CHARMM-style PDB file with segment names, atoms N, HN, CA, C and O in Angstrom:
ATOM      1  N   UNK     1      19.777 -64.054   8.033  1.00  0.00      PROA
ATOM      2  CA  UNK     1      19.852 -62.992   8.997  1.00  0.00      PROA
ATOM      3  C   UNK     1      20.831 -61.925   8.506  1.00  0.00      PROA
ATOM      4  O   UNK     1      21.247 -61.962   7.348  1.00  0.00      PROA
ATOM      5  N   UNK     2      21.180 -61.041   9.309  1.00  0.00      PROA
ATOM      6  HN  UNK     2      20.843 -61.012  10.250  1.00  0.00      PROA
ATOM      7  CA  UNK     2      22.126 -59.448   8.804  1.00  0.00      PROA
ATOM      8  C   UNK     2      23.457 -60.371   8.927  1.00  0.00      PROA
ATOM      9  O   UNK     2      23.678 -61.424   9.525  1.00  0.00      PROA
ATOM     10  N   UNK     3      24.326 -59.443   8.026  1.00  0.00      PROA
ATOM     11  HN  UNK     3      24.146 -58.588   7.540  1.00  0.00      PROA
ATOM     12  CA  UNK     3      25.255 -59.264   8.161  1.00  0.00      PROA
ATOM     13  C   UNK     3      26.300 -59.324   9.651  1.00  0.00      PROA
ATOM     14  O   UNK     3      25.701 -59.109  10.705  1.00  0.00      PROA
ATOM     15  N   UNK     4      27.246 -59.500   9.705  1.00  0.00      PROA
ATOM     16  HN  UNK     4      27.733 -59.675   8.849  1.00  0.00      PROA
ATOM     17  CA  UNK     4      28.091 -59.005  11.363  1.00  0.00      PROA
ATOM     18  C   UNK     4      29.249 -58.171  10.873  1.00  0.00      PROA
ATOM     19  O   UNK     4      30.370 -58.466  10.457  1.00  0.00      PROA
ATOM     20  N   UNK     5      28.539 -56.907  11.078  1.00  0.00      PROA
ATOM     21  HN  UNK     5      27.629 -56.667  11.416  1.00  0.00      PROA
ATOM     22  CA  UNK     5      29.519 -55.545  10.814  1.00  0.00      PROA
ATOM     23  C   UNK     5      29.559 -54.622  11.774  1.00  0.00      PROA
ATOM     24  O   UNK     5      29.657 -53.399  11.675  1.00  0.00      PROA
ATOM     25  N   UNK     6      29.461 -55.438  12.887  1.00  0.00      PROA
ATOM     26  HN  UNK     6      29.382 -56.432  12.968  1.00  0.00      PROA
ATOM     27  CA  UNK     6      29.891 -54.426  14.159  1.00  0.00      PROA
ATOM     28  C   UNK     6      31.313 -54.605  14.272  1.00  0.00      PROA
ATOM     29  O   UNK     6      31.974 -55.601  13.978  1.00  0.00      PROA
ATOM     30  N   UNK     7      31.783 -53.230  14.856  1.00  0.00      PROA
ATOM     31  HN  UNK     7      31.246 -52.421  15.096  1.00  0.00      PROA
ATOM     32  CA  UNK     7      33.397 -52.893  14.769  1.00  0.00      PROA
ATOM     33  C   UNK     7      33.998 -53.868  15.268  1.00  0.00      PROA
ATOM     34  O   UNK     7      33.307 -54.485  16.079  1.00  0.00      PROA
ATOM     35  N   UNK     8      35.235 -54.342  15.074  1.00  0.00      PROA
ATOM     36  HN  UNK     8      35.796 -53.840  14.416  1.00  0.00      PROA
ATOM     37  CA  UNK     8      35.946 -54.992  16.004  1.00  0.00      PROA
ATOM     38  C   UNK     8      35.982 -54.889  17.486  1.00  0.00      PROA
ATOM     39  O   UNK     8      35.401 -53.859  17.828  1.00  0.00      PROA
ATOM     40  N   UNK     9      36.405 -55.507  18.413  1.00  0.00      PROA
ATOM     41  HN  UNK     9      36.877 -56.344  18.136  1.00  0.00      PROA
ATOM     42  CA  UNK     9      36.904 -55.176  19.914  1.00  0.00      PROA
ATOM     43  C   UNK     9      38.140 -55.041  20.244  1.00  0.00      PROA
ATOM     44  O   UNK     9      38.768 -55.757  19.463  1.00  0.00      PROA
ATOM     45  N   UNK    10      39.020 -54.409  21.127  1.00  0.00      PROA
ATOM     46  HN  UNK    10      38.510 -53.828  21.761  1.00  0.00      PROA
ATOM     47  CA  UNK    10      40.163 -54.941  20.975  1.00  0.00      PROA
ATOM     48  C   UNK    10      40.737 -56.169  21.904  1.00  0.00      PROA
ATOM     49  O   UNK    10      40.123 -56.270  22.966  1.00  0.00      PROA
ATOM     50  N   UNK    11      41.594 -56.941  21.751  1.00  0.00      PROA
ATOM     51  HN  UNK    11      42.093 -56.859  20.888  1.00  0.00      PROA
ATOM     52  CA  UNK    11      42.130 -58.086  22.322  1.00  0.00      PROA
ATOM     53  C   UNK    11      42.220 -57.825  23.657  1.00  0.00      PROA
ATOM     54  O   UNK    11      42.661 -56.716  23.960  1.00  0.00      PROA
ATOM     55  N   UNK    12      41.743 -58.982  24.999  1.00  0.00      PROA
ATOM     56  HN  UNK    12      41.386 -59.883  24.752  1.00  0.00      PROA
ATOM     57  CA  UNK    12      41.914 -58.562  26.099  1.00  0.00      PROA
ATOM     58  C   UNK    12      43.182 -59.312  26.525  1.00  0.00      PROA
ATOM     59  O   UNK    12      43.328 -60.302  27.243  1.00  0.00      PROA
ATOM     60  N   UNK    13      44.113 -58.489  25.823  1.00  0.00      PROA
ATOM     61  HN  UNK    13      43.995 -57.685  25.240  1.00  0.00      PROA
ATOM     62  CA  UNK    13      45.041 -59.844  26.190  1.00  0.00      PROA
ATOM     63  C   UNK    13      46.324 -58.691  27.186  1.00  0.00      PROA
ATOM     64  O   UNK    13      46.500 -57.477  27.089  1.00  0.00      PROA
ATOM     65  N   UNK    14      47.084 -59.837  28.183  1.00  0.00      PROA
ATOM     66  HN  UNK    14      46.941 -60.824  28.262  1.00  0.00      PROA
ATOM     67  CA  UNK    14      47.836 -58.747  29.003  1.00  0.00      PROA
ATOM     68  C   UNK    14      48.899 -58.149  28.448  1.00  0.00      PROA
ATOM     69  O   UNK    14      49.879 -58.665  27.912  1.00  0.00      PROA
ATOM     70  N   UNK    15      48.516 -56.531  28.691  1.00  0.00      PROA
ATOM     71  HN  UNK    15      47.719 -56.112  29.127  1.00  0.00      PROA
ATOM     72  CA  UNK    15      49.363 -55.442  28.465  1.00  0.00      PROA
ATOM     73  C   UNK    15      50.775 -55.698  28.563  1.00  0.00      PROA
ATOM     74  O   UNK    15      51.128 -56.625  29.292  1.00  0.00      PROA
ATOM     75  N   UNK    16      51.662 -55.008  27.932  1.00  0.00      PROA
ATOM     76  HN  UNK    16      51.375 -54.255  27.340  1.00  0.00      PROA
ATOM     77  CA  UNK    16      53.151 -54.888  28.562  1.00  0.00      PROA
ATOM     78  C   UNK    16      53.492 -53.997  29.892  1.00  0.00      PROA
ATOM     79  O   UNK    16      53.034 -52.883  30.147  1.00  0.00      PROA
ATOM     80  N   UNK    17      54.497 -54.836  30.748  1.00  0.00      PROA
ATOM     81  HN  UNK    17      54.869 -55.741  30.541  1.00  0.00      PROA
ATOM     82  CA  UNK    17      54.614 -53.913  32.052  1.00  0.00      PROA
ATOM     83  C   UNK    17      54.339 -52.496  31.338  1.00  0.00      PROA
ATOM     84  O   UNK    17      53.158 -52.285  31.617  1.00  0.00      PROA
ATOM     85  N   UNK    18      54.802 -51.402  30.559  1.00  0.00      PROA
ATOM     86  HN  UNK    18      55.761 -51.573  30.332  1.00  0.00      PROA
ATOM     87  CA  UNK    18      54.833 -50.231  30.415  1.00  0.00      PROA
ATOM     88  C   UNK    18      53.527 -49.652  29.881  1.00  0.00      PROA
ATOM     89  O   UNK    18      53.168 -48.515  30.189  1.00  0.00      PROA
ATOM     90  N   UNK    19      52.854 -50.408  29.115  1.00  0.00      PROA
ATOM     91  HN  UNK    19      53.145 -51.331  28.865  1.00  0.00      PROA
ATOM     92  CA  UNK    19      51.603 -50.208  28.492  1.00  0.00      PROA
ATOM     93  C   UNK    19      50.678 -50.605  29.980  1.00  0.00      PROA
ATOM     94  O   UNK    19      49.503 -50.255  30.099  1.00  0.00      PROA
ATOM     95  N   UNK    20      51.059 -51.004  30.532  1.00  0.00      PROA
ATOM     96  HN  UNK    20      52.013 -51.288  30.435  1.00  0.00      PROA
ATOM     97  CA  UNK    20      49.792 -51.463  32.267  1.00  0.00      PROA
ATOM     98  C   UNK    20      50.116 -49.756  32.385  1.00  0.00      PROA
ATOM     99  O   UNK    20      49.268 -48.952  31.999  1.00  0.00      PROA
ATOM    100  N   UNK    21      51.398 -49.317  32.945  1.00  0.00      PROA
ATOM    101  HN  UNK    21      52.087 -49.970  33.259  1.00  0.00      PROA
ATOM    102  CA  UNK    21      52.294 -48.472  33.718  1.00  0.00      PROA
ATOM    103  C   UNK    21      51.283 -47.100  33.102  1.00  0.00      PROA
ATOM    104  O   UNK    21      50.452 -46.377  33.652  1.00  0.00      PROA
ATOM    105  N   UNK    22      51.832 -47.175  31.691  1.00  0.00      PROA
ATOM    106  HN  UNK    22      52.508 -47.762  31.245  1.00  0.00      PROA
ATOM    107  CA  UNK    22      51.113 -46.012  30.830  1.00  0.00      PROA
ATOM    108  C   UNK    22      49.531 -45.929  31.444  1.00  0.00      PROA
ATOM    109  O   UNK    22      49.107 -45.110  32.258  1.00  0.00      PROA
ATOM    110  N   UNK    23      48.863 -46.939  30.852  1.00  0.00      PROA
ATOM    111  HN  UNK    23      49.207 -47.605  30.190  1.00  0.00      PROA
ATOM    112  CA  UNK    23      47.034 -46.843  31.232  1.00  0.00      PROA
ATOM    113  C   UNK    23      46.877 -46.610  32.781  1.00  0.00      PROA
ATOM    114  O   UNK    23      45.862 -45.972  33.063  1.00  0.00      PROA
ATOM    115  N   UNK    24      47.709 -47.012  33.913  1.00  0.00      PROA
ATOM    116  HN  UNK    24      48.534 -47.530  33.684  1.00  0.00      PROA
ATOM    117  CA  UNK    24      47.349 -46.507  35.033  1.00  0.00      PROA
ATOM    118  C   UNK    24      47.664 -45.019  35.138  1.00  0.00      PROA
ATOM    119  O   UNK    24      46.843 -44.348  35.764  1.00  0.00      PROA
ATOM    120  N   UNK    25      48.542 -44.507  34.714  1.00  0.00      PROA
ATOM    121  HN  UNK    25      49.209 -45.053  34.206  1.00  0.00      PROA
ATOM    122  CA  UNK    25      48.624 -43.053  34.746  1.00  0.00      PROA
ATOM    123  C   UNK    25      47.568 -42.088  34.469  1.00  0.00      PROA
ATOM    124  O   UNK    25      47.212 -41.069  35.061  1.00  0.00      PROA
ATOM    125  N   UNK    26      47.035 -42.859  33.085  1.00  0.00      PROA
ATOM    126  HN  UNK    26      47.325 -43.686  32.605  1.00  0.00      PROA
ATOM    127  CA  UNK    26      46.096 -42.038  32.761  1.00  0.00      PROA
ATOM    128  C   UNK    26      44.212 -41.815  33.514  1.00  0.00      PROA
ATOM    129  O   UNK    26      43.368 -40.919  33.519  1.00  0.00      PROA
ATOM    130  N   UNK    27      44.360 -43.592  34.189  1.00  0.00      PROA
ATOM    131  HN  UNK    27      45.046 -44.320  34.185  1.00  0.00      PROA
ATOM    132  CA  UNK    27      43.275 -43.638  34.767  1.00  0.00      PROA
ATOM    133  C   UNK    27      42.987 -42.926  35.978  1.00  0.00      PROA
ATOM    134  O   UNK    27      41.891 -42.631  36.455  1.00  0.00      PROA
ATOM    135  N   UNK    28      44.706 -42.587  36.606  1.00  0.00      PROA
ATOM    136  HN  UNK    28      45.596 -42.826  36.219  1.00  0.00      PROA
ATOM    137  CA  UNK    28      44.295 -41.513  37.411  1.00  0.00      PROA
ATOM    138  C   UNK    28      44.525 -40.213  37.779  1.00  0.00      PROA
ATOM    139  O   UNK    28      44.578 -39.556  38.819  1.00  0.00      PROA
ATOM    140  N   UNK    29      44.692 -39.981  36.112  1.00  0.00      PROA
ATOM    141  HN  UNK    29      44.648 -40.514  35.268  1.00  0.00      PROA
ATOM    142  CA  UNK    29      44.305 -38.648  35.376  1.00  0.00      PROA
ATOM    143  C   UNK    29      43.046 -38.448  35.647  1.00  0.00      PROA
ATOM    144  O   UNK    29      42.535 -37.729  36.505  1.00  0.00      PROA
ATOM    145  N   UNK    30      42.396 -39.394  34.557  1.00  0.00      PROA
ATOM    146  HN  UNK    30      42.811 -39.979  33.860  1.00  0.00      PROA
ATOM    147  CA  UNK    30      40.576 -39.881  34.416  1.00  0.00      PROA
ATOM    148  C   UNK    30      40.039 -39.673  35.945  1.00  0.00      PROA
ATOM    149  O   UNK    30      39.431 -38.610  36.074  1.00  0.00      PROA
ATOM    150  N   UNK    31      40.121 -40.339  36.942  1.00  0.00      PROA
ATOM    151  HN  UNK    31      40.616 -41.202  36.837  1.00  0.00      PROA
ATOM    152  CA  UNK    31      39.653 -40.394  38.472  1.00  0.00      PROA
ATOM    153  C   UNK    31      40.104 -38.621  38.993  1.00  0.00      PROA
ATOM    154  O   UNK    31      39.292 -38.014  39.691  1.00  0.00      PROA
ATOM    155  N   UNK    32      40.973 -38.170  38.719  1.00  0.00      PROA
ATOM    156  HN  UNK    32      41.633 -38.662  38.151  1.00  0.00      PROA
ATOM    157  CA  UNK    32      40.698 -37.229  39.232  1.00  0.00      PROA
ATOM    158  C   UNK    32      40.196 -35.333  38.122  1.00  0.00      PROA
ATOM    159  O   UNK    32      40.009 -34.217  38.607  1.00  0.00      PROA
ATOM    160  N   UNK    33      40.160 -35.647  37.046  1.00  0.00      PROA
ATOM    161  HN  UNK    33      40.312 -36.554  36.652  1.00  0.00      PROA
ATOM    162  CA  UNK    33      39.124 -34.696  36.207  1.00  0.00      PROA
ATOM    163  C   UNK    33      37.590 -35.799  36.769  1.00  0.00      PROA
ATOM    164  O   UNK    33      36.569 -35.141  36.969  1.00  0.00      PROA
ATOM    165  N   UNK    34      37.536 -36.508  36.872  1.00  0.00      PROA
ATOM    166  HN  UNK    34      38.366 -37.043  36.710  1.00  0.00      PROA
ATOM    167  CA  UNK    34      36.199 -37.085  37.066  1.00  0.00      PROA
ATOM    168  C   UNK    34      34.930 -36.578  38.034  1.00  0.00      PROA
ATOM    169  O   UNK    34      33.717 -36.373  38.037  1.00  0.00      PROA
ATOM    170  N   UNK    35      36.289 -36.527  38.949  1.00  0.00      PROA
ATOM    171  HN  UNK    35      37.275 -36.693  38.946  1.00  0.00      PROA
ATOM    172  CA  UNK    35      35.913 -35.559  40.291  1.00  0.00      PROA
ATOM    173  C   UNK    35      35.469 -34.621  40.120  1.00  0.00      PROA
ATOM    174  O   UNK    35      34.284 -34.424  40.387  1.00  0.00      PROA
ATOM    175  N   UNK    36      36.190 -33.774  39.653  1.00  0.00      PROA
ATOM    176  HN  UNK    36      37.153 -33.934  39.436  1.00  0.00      PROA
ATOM    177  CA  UNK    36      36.113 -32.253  39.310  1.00  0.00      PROA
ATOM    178  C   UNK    36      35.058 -32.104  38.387  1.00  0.00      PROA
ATOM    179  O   UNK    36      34.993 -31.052  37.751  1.00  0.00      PROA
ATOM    180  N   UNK    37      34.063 -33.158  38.181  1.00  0.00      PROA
ATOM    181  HN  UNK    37      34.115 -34.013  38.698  1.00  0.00      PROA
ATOM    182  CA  UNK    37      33.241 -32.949  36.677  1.00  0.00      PROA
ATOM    183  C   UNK    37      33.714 -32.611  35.120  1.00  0.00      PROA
ATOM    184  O   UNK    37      33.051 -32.139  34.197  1.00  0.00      PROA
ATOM    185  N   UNK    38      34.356 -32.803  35.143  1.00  0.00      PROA
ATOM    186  HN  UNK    38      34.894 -33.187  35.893  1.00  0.00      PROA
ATOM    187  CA  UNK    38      35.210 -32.597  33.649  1.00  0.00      PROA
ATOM    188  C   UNK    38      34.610 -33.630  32.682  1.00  0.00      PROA
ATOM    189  O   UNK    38      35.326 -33.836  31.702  1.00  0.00      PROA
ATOM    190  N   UNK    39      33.607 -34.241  32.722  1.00  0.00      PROA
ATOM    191  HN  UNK    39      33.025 -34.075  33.518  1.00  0.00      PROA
ATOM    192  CA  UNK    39      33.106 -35.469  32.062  1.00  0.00      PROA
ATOM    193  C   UNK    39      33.483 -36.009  30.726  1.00  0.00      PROA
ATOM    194  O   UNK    39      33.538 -37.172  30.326  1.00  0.00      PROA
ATOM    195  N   UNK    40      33.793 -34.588  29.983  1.00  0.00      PROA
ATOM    196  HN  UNK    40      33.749 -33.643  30.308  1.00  0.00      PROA
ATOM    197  CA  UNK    40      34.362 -35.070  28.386  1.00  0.00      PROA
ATOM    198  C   UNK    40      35.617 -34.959  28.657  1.00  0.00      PROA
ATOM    199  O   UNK    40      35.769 -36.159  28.883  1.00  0.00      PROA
ATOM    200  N   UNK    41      36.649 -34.525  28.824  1.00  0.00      PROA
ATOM    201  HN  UNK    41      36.525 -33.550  28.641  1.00  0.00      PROA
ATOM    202  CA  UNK    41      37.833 -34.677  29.417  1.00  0.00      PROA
ATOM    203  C   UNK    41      38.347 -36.065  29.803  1.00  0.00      PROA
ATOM    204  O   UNK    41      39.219 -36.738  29.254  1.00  0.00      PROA
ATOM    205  N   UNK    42      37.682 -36.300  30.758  1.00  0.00      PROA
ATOM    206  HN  UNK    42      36.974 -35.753  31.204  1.00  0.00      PROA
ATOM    207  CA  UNK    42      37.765 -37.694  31.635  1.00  0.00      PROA
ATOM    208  C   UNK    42      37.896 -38.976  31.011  1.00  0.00      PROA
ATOM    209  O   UNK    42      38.706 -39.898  31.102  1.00  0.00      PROA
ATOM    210  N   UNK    43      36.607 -38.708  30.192  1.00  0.00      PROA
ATOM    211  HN  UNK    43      35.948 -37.959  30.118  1.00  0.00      PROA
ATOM    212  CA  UNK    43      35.996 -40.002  29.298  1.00  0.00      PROA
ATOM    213  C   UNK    43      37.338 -39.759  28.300  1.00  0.00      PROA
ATOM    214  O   UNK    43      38.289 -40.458  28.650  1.00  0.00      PROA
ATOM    215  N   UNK    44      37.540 -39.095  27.390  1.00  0.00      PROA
ATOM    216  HN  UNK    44      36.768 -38.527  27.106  1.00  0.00      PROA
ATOM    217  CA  UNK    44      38.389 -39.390  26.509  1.00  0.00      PROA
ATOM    218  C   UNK    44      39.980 -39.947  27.074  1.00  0.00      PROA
ATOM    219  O   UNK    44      40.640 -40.497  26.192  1.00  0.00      PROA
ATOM    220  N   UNK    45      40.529 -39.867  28.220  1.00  0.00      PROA
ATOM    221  HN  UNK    45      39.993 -39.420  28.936  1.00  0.00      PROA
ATOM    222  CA  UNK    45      41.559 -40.305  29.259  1.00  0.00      PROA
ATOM    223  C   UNK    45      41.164 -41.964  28.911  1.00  0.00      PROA
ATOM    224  O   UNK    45      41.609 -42.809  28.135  1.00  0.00      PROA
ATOM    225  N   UNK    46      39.988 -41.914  30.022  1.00  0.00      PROA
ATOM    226  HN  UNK    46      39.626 -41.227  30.652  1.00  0.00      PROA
ATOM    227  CA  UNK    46      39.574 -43.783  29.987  1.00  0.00      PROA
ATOM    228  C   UNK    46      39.472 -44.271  28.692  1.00  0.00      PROA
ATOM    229  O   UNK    46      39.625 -45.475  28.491  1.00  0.00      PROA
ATOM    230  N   UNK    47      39.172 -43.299  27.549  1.00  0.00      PROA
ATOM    231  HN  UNK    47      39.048 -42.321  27.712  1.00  0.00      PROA
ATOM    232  CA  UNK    47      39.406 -44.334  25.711  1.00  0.00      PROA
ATOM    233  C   UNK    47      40.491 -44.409  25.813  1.00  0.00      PROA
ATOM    234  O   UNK    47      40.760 -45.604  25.689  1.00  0.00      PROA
ATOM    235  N   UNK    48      41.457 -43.795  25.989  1.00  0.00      PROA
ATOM    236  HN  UNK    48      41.238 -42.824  26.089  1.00  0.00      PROA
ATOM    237  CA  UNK    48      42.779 -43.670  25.779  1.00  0.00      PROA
ATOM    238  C   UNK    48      43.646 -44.861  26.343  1.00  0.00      PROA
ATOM    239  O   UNK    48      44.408 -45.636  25.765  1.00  0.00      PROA
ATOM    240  N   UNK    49      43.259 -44.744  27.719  1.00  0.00      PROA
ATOM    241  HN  UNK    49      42.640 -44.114  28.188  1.00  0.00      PROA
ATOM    242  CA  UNK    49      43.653 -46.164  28.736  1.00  0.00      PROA
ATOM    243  C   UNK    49      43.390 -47.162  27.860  1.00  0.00      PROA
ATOM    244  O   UNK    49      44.357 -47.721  27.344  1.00  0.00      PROA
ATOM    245  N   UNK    50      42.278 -47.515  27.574  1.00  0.00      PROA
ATOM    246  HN  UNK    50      41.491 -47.061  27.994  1.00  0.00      PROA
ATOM    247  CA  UNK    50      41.340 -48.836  26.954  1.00  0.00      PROA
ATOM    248  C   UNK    50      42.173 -49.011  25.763  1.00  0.00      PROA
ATOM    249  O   UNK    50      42.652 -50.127  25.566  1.00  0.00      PROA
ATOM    250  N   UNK    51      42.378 -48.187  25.053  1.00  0.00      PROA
ATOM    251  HN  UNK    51      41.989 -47.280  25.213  1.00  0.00      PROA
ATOM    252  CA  UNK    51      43.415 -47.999  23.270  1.00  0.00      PROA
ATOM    253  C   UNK    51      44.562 -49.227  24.246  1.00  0.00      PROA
ATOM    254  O   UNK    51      44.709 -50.432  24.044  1.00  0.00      PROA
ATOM    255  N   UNK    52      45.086 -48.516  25.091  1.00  0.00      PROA
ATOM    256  HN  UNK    52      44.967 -47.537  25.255  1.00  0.00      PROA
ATOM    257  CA  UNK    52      46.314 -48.953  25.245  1.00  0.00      PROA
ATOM    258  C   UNK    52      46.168 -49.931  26.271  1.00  0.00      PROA
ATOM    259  O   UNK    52      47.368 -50.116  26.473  1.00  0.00      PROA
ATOM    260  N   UNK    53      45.693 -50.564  26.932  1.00  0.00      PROA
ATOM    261  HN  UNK    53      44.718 -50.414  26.768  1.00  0.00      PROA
ATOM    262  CA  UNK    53      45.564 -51.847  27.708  1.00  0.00      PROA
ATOM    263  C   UNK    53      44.349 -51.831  27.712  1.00  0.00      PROA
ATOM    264  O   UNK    53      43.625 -50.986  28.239  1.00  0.00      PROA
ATOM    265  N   UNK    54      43.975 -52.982  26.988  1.00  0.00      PROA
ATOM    266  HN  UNK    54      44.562 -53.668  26.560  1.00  0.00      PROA
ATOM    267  CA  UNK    54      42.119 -53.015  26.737  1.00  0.00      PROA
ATOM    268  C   UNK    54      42.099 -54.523  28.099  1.00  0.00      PROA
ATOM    269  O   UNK    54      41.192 -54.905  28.838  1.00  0.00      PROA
ATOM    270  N   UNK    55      43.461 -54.992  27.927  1.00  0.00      PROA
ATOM    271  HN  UNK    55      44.198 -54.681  27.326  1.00  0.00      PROA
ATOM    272  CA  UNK    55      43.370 -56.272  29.291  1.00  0.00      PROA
ATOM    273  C   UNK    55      43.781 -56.557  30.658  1.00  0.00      PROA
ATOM    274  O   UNK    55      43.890 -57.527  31.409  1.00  0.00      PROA
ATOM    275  N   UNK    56      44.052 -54.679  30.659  1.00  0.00      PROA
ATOM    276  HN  UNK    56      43.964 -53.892  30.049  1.00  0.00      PROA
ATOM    277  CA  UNK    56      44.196 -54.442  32.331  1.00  0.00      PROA
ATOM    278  C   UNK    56      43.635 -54.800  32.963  1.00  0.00      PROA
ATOM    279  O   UNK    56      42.524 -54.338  32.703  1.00  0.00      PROA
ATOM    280  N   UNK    57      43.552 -55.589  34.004  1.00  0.00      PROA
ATOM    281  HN  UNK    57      44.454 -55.964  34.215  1.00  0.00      PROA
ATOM    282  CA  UNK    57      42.469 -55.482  35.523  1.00  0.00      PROA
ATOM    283  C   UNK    57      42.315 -53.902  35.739  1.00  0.00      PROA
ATOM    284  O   UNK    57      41.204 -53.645  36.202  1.00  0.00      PROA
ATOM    285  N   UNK    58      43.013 -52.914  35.559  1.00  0.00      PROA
ATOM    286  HN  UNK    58      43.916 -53.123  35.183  1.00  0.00      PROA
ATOM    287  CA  UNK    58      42.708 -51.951  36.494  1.00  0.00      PROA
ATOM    288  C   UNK    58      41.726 -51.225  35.213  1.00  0.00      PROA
ATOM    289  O   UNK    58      40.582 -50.834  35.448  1.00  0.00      PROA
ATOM    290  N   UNK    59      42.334 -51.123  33.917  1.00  0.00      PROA
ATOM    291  HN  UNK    59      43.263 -51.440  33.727  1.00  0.00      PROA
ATOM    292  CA  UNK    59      41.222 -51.079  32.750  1.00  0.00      PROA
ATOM    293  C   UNK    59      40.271 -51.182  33.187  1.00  0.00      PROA
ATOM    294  O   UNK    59      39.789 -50.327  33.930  1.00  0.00      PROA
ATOM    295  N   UNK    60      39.594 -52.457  32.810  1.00  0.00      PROA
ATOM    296  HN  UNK    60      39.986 -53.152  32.207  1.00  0.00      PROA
ATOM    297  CA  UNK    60      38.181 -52.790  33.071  1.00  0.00      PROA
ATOM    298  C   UNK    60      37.577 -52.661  34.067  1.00  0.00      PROA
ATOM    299  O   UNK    60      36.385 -52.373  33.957  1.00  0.00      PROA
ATOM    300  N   UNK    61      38.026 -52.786  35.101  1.00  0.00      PROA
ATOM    301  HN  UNK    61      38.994 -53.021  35.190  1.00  0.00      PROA
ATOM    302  CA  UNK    61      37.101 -51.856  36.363  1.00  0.00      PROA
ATOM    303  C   UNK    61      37.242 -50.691  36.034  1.00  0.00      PROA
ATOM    304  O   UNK    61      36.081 -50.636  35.629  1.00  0.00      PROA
ATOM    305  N   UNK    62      37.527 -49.927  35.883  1.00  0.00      PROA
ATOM    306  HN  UNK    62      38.470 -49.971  36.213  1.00  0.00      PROA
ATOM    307  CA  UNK    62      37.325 -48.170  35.832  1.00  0.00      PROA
ATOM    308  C   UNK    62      36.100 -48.135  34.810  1.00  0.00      PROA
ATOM    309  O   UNK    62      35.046 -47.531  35.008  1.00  0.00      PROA
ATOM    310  N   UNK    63      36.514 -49.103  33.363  1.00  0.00      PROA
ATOM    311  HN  UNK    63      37.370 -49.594  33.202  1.00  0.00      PROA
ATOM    312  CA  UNK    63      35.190 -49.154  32.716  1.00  0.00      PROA
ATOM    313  C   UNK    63      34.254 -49.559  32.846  1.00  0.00      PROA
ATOM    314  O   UNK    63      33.267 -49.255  32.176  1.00  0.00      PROA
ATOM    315  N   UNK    64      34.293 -50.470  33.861  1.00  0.00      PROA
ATOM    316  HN  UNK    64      35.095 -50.718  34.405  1.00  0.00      PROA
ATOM    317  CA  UNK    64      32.993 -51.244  34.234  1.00  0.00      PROA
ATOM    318  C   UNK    64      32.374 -50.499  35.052  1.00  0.00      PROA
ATOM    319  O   UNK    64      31.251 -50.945  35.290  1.00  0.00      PROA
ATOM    320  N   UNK    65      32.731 -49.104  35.846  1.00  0.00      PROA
ATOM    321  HN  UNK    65      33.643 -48.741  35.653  1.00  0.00      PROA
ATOM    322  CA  UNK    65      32.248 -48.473  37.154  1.00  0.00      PROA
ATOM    323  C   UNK    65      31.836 -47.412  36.117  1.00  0.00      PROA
ATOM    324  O   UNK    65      30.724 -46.885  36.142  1.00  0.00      PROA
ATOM    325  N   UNK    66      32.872 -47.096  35.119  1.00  0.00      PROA
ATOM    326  HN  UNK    66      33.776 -47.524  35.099  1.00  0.00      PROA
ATOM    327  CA  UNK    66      31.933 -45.980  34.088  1.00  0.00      PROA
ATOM    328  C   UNK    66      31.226 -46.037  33.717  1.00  0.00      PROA
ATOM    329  O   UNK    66      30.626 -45.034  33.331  1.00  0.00      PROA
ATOM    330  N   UNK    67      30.673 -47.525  33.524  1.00  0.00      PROA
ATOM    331  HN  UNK    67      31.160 -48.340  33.837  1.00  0.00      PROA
ATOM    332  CA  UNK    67      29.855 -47.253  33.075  1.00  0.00      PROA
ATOM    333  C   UNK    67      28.367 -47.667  33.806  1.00  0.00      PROA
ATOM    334  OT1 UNK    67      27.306 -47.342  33.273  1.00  0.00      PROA
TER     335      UNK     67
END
């Protein structure tokens, strides 16, 4: 069969209090350009979150509703 050369994921493992602290800020950055339709704006906020706590609870729901 092929190869497995799909990208890595990153670890869902729990954030540091400040890295949670950080990604919630930004998610509701993200929630509110979201509103406003800002769609590329927004989305690049929620990568940003995800970079930095890929094992938030509050992470993955925002991504899971994004998507």
């Amino acid at each position: 069969m092929g190869s497995d050369t799909a990208e890595p994921r990153p670890a869902l493992t729990k954030p540091s209090p400040a890295d949670e602290e950080r990604a919630e800020s930004l998610l509701r950055q993200y929630m509110v350009l979201s509103r406003r339709g800002d769609v590329s704006a927004s989305h690049k906020l929620l990568q940003e979150a995800i970079s930095i706590a890929p094992g938030s609870s509050a992470v993955i729901l925002t991504h899971a509703e994004d998507l």
